Amino acid sequence: MGFNPYEIRKDFPVLERKINGKRLVYLDNAATSQKPKQVIEAIREYYEKYNANVHRGLHTLSQEASEAYEKAHEVIAKFINAYSWEEVIFTSNSTDSLNIIAYSWGLKNLKKGDEIIITVMEHHSNMLPWRIVARLTGAKVKYIDITDDGLLRYDQLEEVVSEKTKVIAVTLMSNVLGTINDVKRIAKLAHSVGAIIVVDGAQGVPHLPVNVKELEIDFLAFSGHKMLGPTGTGVLWGRKDLLEEMEPIKVGGGTIKDVTLESVEWHDLPWRFEPGTPNIAGGIGLAVAAEYLMRLGMENVREHEKELTAYTLKRLEELGDDIEYYGPRDPEQKGGVIAFNIKGLHHHIVGKSLDMFGIAVRTGMHCAHPLHYRLGIKGTVRASYYIYNVKEDVDALIDALKTIVKLKDVLSSTEVSDVCTGT
Ligand code: C6P
């Protein structure tokens, strides 16, 4: 399959929808992506033809479901170039994966005096678990700042890393700034002091080619639902030697080889970390999503989004002083995530107004409150791209923003509470 976003769009039934009488322009991909008909069909087929529990039955349906579910792990291993499918653990989302790493690895390996390094651009899901584990173990959390351009302060990171550092937890790509972090460089730094690196790939994995061997990282978390897969799917990848040393924190059915009243023998990888009946349909759907992306080629996905980002940044200039945007200006250093504000208008008012034009964006603090406080702002409007977005979507966004700017006086008198009840 060559990379043609206009052809790709045909696989996404939801894109045919009209919102407020306008063509749907879906620019909320960083929150969750749309699903192609191939994924929807795979889930439907599972439920219609071989729905059964996995690893718990000798009957045909259970065997078929188990085989498809196991194969799904192999597909994901291929997608990120893991050493083995046994290192691929299916979870419910990135948050779940990051919590498992922080608790399972952290509680066993951290103690008073140790240091955990994270960055101010982290999503709460790669910040709060570490803070709790630090509190439980007596370890200390240290934060790395960003530059005015929204890039990671590598100089500060190099200063802070020491023999006390036991883990560096960092996002591959910021869900607000779009900043792509050099995790290979950070991995080298971590390993130079005997620490591990945990990479939050929630935004990076769906949009960039990711090769865990090449990056030389230790753990990677990502969400299936942000990469064309079903909601309720996520992945935790970890180096086998590290996973083998870890105790599962969520235990019960499926996690054991044997249990007596006195002892327990954990199951092989990855099952020891997949307690209870898993999201079988979700896992099967996720593998189809990964296959779809592999057919497109992740280099092509990245290239396409880079073009859209460069085009957006250029066109945003037409809004002059009315717009303020955050994060790197160079599309080489940035994924397809553009967070901005229209001066004098609350972000929620802008977001709700864009919806009137059929344009779906996210507004608020995007589960990255400390980053917004660091930027000195209370929220942003965020447009984020994926494989089915086209230049016409960017044009629709810019045209709508121009109209919104023209209507600024009227819109600024709207009560924010009339359009939004949350943050
Ligand atoms: N960010 C956004 O709109 P979950 O929700 O568990 O699938 O992913 C959590 C997560 C972790 N790290 C990063 C960098 C993320 O962007 C996200 C999810 C969504 O920005 C929903 S808050």
XYZ file of C-alpha atoms and ligand atoms in Angstrom:
445
model
C 0.000 0.000 0.000
C 1.461 3.364 -0.984
C 0.889 6.352 1.275
C -2.083 8.292 0.001
C -4.151 9.954 2.749
C -7.106 10.403 0.401
C -7.192 6.619 -0.194
C -6.571 5.909 3.494
C -9.614 8.034 4.412
C -11.868 5.538 2.625
C -11.056 2.964 5.322
C -12.438 5.189 8.089
C -16.257 5.168 8.100
C -16.528 7.897 10.765
C -14.867 10.425 8.461
C -18.016 10.397 6.333
C -19.937 12.021 9.173
C -21.140 15.569 9.078
C -20.950 17.639 12.244
C -23.098 20.758 12.435
C -23.706 20.363 8.719
C -19.972 20.405 7.947
C -17.510 17.720 6.911
C -15.940 16.199 10.042
C -12.371 17.441 10.418
C -10.961 15.174 13.098
C -7.953 16.801 14.758
C -8.116 15.107 18.147
C -5.861 12.187 17.357
C -3.590 12.676 20.348
C -6.602 11.850 22.546
C -7.620 8.835 20.501
C -7.426 7.890 16.836
C -10.257 6.784 14.599
C -10.502 3.096 13.633
C -10.288 1.653 10.139
C -12.895 -0.814 8.925
C -10.256 -3.594 8.994
C -10.002 -3.254 12.790
C -13.759 -2.987 13.256
C -14.214 -6.064 11.068
C -11.617 -8.119 13.012
C -13.421 -7.432 16.284
C -16.755 -8.278 14.747
C -15.360 -11.507 13.316
C -14.005 -12.540 16.717
C -17.372 -12.029 18.384
C -19.334 -13.612 15.551
C -17.103 -16.625 14.894
C -14.777 -17.605 17.737
C -15.612 -15.732 20.932
C -14.232 -17.773 23.859
C -11.908 -17.292 26.785
C -8.191 -17.777 26.138
C -5.859 -20.333 27.761
C -8.746 -21.869 29.644
C -10.395 -24.336 27.320
C -9.557 -27.279 25.103
C -12.527 -26.724 22.820
C -12.119 -25.371 19.304
C -13.333 -21.844 19.970
C -10.990 -21.401 22.911
C -8.075 -22.769 20.888
C -8.817 -20.395 18.022
C -9.182 -17.404 20.341
C -5.954 -18.318 22.186
C -4.055 -18.648 18.931
C -5.280 -15.284 17.613
C -4.571 -13.577 20.937
C -1.040 -15.011 21.116
C -0.378 -14.085 17.515
C -1.431 -10.526 18.339
C 1.512 -10.333 20.780
C 3.844 -11.451 17.973
C 2.546 -8.738 15.661
C 3.139 -6.051 18.280
C 6.628 -7.452 18.950
C 7.348 -7.029 15.242
C 5.864 -3.524 15.222
C 8.371 -2.267 17.818
C 11.115 -4.742 16.904
C 11.135 -6.423 20.312
C 13.602 -9.239 20.940
C 10.749 -11.635 21.636
C 6.935 -11.673 21.804
C 7.194 -12.750 25.455
C 8.319 -9.212 26.309
C 5.023 -7.813 25.042
C 2.376 -7.459 27.736
C -1.128 -6.388 26.824
C -2.607 -3.836 29.220
C -5.606 -1.539 29.067
C -3.734 1.653 28.094
C -0.461 3.548 28.620
C -1.538 4.614 32.087
C -1.966 0.992 33.098
C 1.424 0.065 31.583
C 3.233 2.923 33.338
C 1.660 2.075 36.683
C 2.713 -1.563 36.327
C 6.302 -0.507 35.611
C 6.444 2.019 38.447
C 4.972 -0.333 41.050
C 6.380 -3.677 39.936
C 9.858 -2.467 39.116
C 9.951 0.531 41.459
C 8.807 -1.083 44.689
C 11.369 -3.844 44.257
C 14.327 -1.766 43.129
C 14.047 1.661 44.784
C 15.051 2.696 48.291
C 15.689 5.807 50.353
C 18.291 8.044 48.788
C 17.650 6.837 45.228
C 16.552 9.319 42.591
C 13.891 9.117 39.891
C 14.258 11.651 37.103
C 11.239 12.789 35.118
C 10.555 15.897 33.037
C 8.127 18.803 33.379
C 6.584 17.836 30.041
C 5.371 14.447 31.323
C 1.725 13.466 31.147
C 0.295 12.790 34.627
C 0.401 9.081 33.792
C 4.198 9.136 33.698
C 4.472 11.418 36.701
C 2.007 10.436 39.405
C 2.907 6.711 39.634
C 6.552 7.683 40.169
C 5.615 10.204 42.825
C 3.662 7.602 44.767
C 6.372 4.978 44.406
C 8.894 7.580 45.585
C 6.772 8.254 48.651
C 6.466 4.533 49.374
C 10.172 3.793 48.982
C 11.810 6.997 50.221
C 13.274 7.750 46.794
C 13.280 11.308 45.499
C 11.754 12.656 42.275
C 13.732 15.222 40.297
C 12.300 17.216 37.389
C 14.042 18.329 34.223
C 12.922 21.609 32.714
C 12.333 22.651 29.090
C 13.814 25.466 27.031
C 11.694 28.415 25.870
C 11.230 26.512 22.598
C 9.765 23.533 24.434
C 12.811 21.290 24.035
C 14.134 19.146 26.842
C 17.010 20.732 28.810
C 19.591 18.028 28.056
C 22.229 20.193 29.746
C 20.249 20.086 32.980
C 19.588 16.374 32.606
C 23.312 15.699 32.279
C 23.972 17.750 35.407
C 21.281 16.046 37.480
C 22.068 12.436 36.545
C 24.332 10.821 39.118
C 25.105 7.524 40.794
C 21.925 8.098 42.813
C 19.786 7.995 39.657
C 17.974 4.694 39.369
C 15.381 5.516 36.731
C 14.773 8.146 34.079
C 11.139 8.192 32.946
C 10.539 10.309 29.876
C 8.022 10.740 27.128
C 9.042 9.992 23.555
C 6.765 12.772 22.364
C 4.950 15.447 24.354
C 1.163 15.392 24.008
C 1.099 19.201 24.235
C 4.307 20.580 22.744
C 4.780 17.784 20.237
C 8.461 17.737 21.251
C 10.224 14.535 20.209
C 12.797 13.578 22.801
C 16.077 11.906 21.975
C 15.443 8.793 24.046
C 18.463 7.001 22.622
C 20.697 9.718 24.037
C 18.829 9.605 27.362
C 19.109 5.792 27.436
C 22.899 6.046 27.077
C 23.029 8.570 29.884
C 20.844 6.419 32.140
C 22.910 3.319 31.483
C 26.170 5.179 32.119
C 25.173 5.401 35.801
C 23.469 1.992 35.984
C 19.936 3.431 35.832
C 17.084 2.245 33.630
C 15.041 4.290 31.176
C 11.262 4.061 30.980
C 9.780 5.542 27.834
C 6.209 6.774 27.636
C 5.397 6.026 24.014
C 1.695 6.986 24.167
C 2.215 9.734 21.598
C 5.430 8.563 19.957
C 4.643 4.963 19.055
C 1.551 5.691 16.904
C 3.381 8.343 14.885
C 7.098 7.532 14.689
C 9.084 4.468 13.686
C 10.026 2.901 17.033
C 12.625 0.191 17.345
C 13.283 -0.778 20.949
C 16.527 -2.579 20.089
C 17.898 0.384 18.230
C 16.840 2.848 20.943
C 18.407 0.619 23.622
C 15.637 1.390 26.089
C 14.441 -0.730 29.003
C 10.675 -0.221 29.146
C 8.128 1.211 26.744
C 4.449 1.963 27.362
C 1.893 2.783 24.685
C -1.830 2.819 23.971
C -3.542 0.786 21.265
C -6.436 3.216 20.941
C -4.135 6.025 19.782
C -2.785 3.881 16.923
C -5.992 2.796 15.172
C -6.691 0.052 17.713
C -9.683 -0.398 20.005
C -10.152 1.519 23.243
C -9.139 -0.438 26.330
C -5.935 -1.660 24.711
C -2.378 -0.815 25.645
C 1.070 -2.348 25.667
C 3.893 -2.665 28.137
C 7.142 -3.761 26.584
C 10.110 -4.495 28.802
C 13.509 -6.115 28.559
C 13.045 -9.783 29.356
C 15.677 -9.906 32.097
C 14.006 -6.991 33.895
C 10.500 -8.423 33.520
C 11.637 -11.809 34.768
C 12.935 -10.266 37.984
C 9.717 -8.356 38.637
C 6.777 -9.515 40.753
C 3.374 -8.835 39.236
C 1.352 -6.292 41.238
C -2.014 -7.331 39.876
C -2.404 -11.038 40.460
C -4.995 -13.760 40.222
C -6.259 -16.019 37.464
C -3.957 -16.340 34.478
C -0.826 -15.116 36.273
C 0.328 -18.382 37.820
C 1.701 -21.794 36.977
C 0.805 -23.229 40.339
C -0.512 -22.142 43.717
C -0.588 -23.979 47.015
C -1.769 -22.571 50.313
C 1.855 -21.757 51.080
C 3.392 -20.781 47.756
C 2.930 -19.440 44.267
C 4.842 -20.061 41.064
C 4.338 -17.260 38.570
C 3.463 -17.992 34.976
C 5.883 -17.449 32.086
C 6.086 -14.059 30.395
C 3.952 -12.282 29.343
C 1.029 -14.007 31.087
C 2.220 -13.306 34.608
C 1.475 -9.631 33.925
C -1.919 -10.157 32.272
C -4.267 -10.996 35.145
C -7.815 -12.168 34.639
C -9.643 -12.583 31.351
C -7.904 -10.168 28.991
C -9.402 -7.847 26.397
C -9.256 -10.572 23.750
C -11.207 -8.752 21.054
C -9.156 -5.650 21.788
C -5.839 -7.466 21.456
C -6.883 -9.022 18.155
C -8.066 -5.636 16.880
C -4.847 -3.982 18.005
C -2.758 -6.436 15.991
C -4.791 -5.623 12.878
C -4.178 -1.924 13.562
C -0.421 -2.516 13.851
C -0.436 -4.529 10.624
C -2.262 -1.691 8.906
C 0.394 0.799 10.068
C 3.225 -1.531 9.051
C 1.738 -1.810 5.564
C 1.729 1.984 5.332
C 5.261 2.171 6.738
C 5.924 4.181 9.882
C 8.529 6.305 8.053
C 5.751 7.382 5.682
C 3.413 8.104 8.586
C 6.046 10.344 10.156
C 6.810 12.069 6.853
C 3.148 12.771 6.203
C 2.605 14.285 9.644
C 5.791 16.320 9.363
C 4.454 17.859 6.145
C 1.100 18.665 7.746
C 2.834 20.182 10.762
C 5.142 22.341 8.634
C 2.163 23.482 6.566
C 0.147 24.324 9.710
C 2.966 26.286 11.339
C 3.377 28.287 8.152
C -0.327 28.988 7.774
C -0.705 29.924 11.448
C 1.527 32.900 10.689
C -1.426 34.365 8.769
C -3.087 34.906 12.139
C -0.263 37.232 13.163
C -0.350 38.473 16.732
C -3.743 36.950 17.393
C -2.222 33.533 17.921
C 0.293 32.155 20.353
C 1.567 28.624 19.961
C 3.754 26.415 22.073
C 6.526 23.937 21.450
C 9.338 23.644 18.920
C 9.039 25.626 15.689
C 11.058 23.073 13.729
C 8.907 20.162 12.400
C 12.014 17.935 12.612
C 11.815 18.190 16.391
C 8.071 18.002 16.633
C 5.303 15.492 15.963
C 1.902 16.381 14.549
C 0.656 18.109 17.705
C 0.029 21.844 17.708
C -1.130 23.558 20.891
C -2.099 27.209 20.700
C -4.245 30.003 22.073
C -6.112 32.834 20.417
C -5.223 35.934 22.383
C -8.176 37.255 24.361
C -10.280 34.106 24.006
C -10.574 31.257 26.464
C -9.358 27.950 24.966
C -12.704 26.280 25.656
C -14.549 28.991 23.716
C -12.194 28.475 20.760
C -12.616 24.698 20.912
C -16.390 24.870 21.094
C -16.441 27.398 18.247
C -14.311 25.093 16.089
C -16.872 22.362 16.663
C -19.448 24.606 14.964
C -17.242 24.263 11.861
C -17.134 20.480 12.207
C -13.572 20.612 13.578
C -12.741 18.357 16.538
C -9.838 19.511 18.713
C -9.060 19.066 22.386
C -8.935 21.975 24.814
C -7.706 22.231 28.404
C -4.532 21.125 30.117
C -4.360 17.729 28.412
C -3.480 15.815 31.616
C -0.230 17.773 31.788
C -1.008 20.432 34.399
C 2.588 20.976 35.596
C 3.651 21.674 32.007
C 0.943 24.314 31.613
C 1.945 25.935 34.906
C 5.537 25.954 33.655
C 4.350 27.705 30.466
C 2.352 30.151 32.594
C -0.961 29.314 30.933
C -4.240 27.797 32.019
C -4.840 25.664 28.947
C -4.505 25.397 25.206
C -6.396 24.427 22.085
C -4.705 21.380 20.575
C -4.882 20.136 16.996
C -3.271 16.745 16.401
C -2.877 14.843 13.161
C -2.856 11.305 11.884
C -2.618 9.320 8.671
C -6.043 10.349 7.321
C -5.613 14.081 7.773
C -5.086 16.106 4.640
C -4.051 19.662 3.797
C -7.715 20.561 3.387
C -8.129 19.821 7.120
C -5.415 22.342 7.936
C -7.062 24.867 5.606
C -10.402 24.306 7.327
C -8.756 24.903 10.710
C -7.039 28.112 9.621
C -10.168 29.480 7.899
C -12.274 28.741 10.975
C -9.700 30.375 13.262
C -9.734 33.477 11.085
C -13.520 33.689 11.437
C -13.232 33.144 15.187
C -10.703 35.984 15.422
C -13.111 38.238 13.503
C -15.848 37.346 15.990
C -13.572 37.769 18.985
C -15.569 40.611 20.546
C -18.814 38.639 20.460
C -17.218 35.362 21.530
C -15.242 36.826 24.413
C -18.507 37.722 26.126
C -19.560 34.023 26.163
C -19.469 32.438 29.599
C -16.931 29.586 29.666
C -19.320 27.652 31.918
C -21.817 27.670 29.036
C -19.490 25.582 26.865
C -17.597 23.488 29.397
C -18.114 22.052 32.823
C -14.710 20.317 33.176
C -11.066 21.355 32.943
N -3.049 11.522 26.399
C -4.341 13.277 25.374
O -5.387 13.768 24.936
P -3.995 6.517 28.097
O -5.086 7.517 28.401
O -3.657 5.680 29.279
O -4.254 5.756 26.851
O -2.702 7.394 27.768
C -2.105 8.160 28.766
C -1.058 9.050 28.197
C 0.256 8.882 28.598
N 1.236 9.627 28.092
C 1.008 10.556 27.152
C 2.163 11.325 26.587
C -0.293 10.777 26.698
O -0.512 11.697 25.770
C -1.350 10.016 27.242
C -2.770 10.249 26.807
C -4.352 11.862 25.864
O -3.287 13.904 25.392
C -5.461 11.628 26.832
S -5.213 12.428 28.383
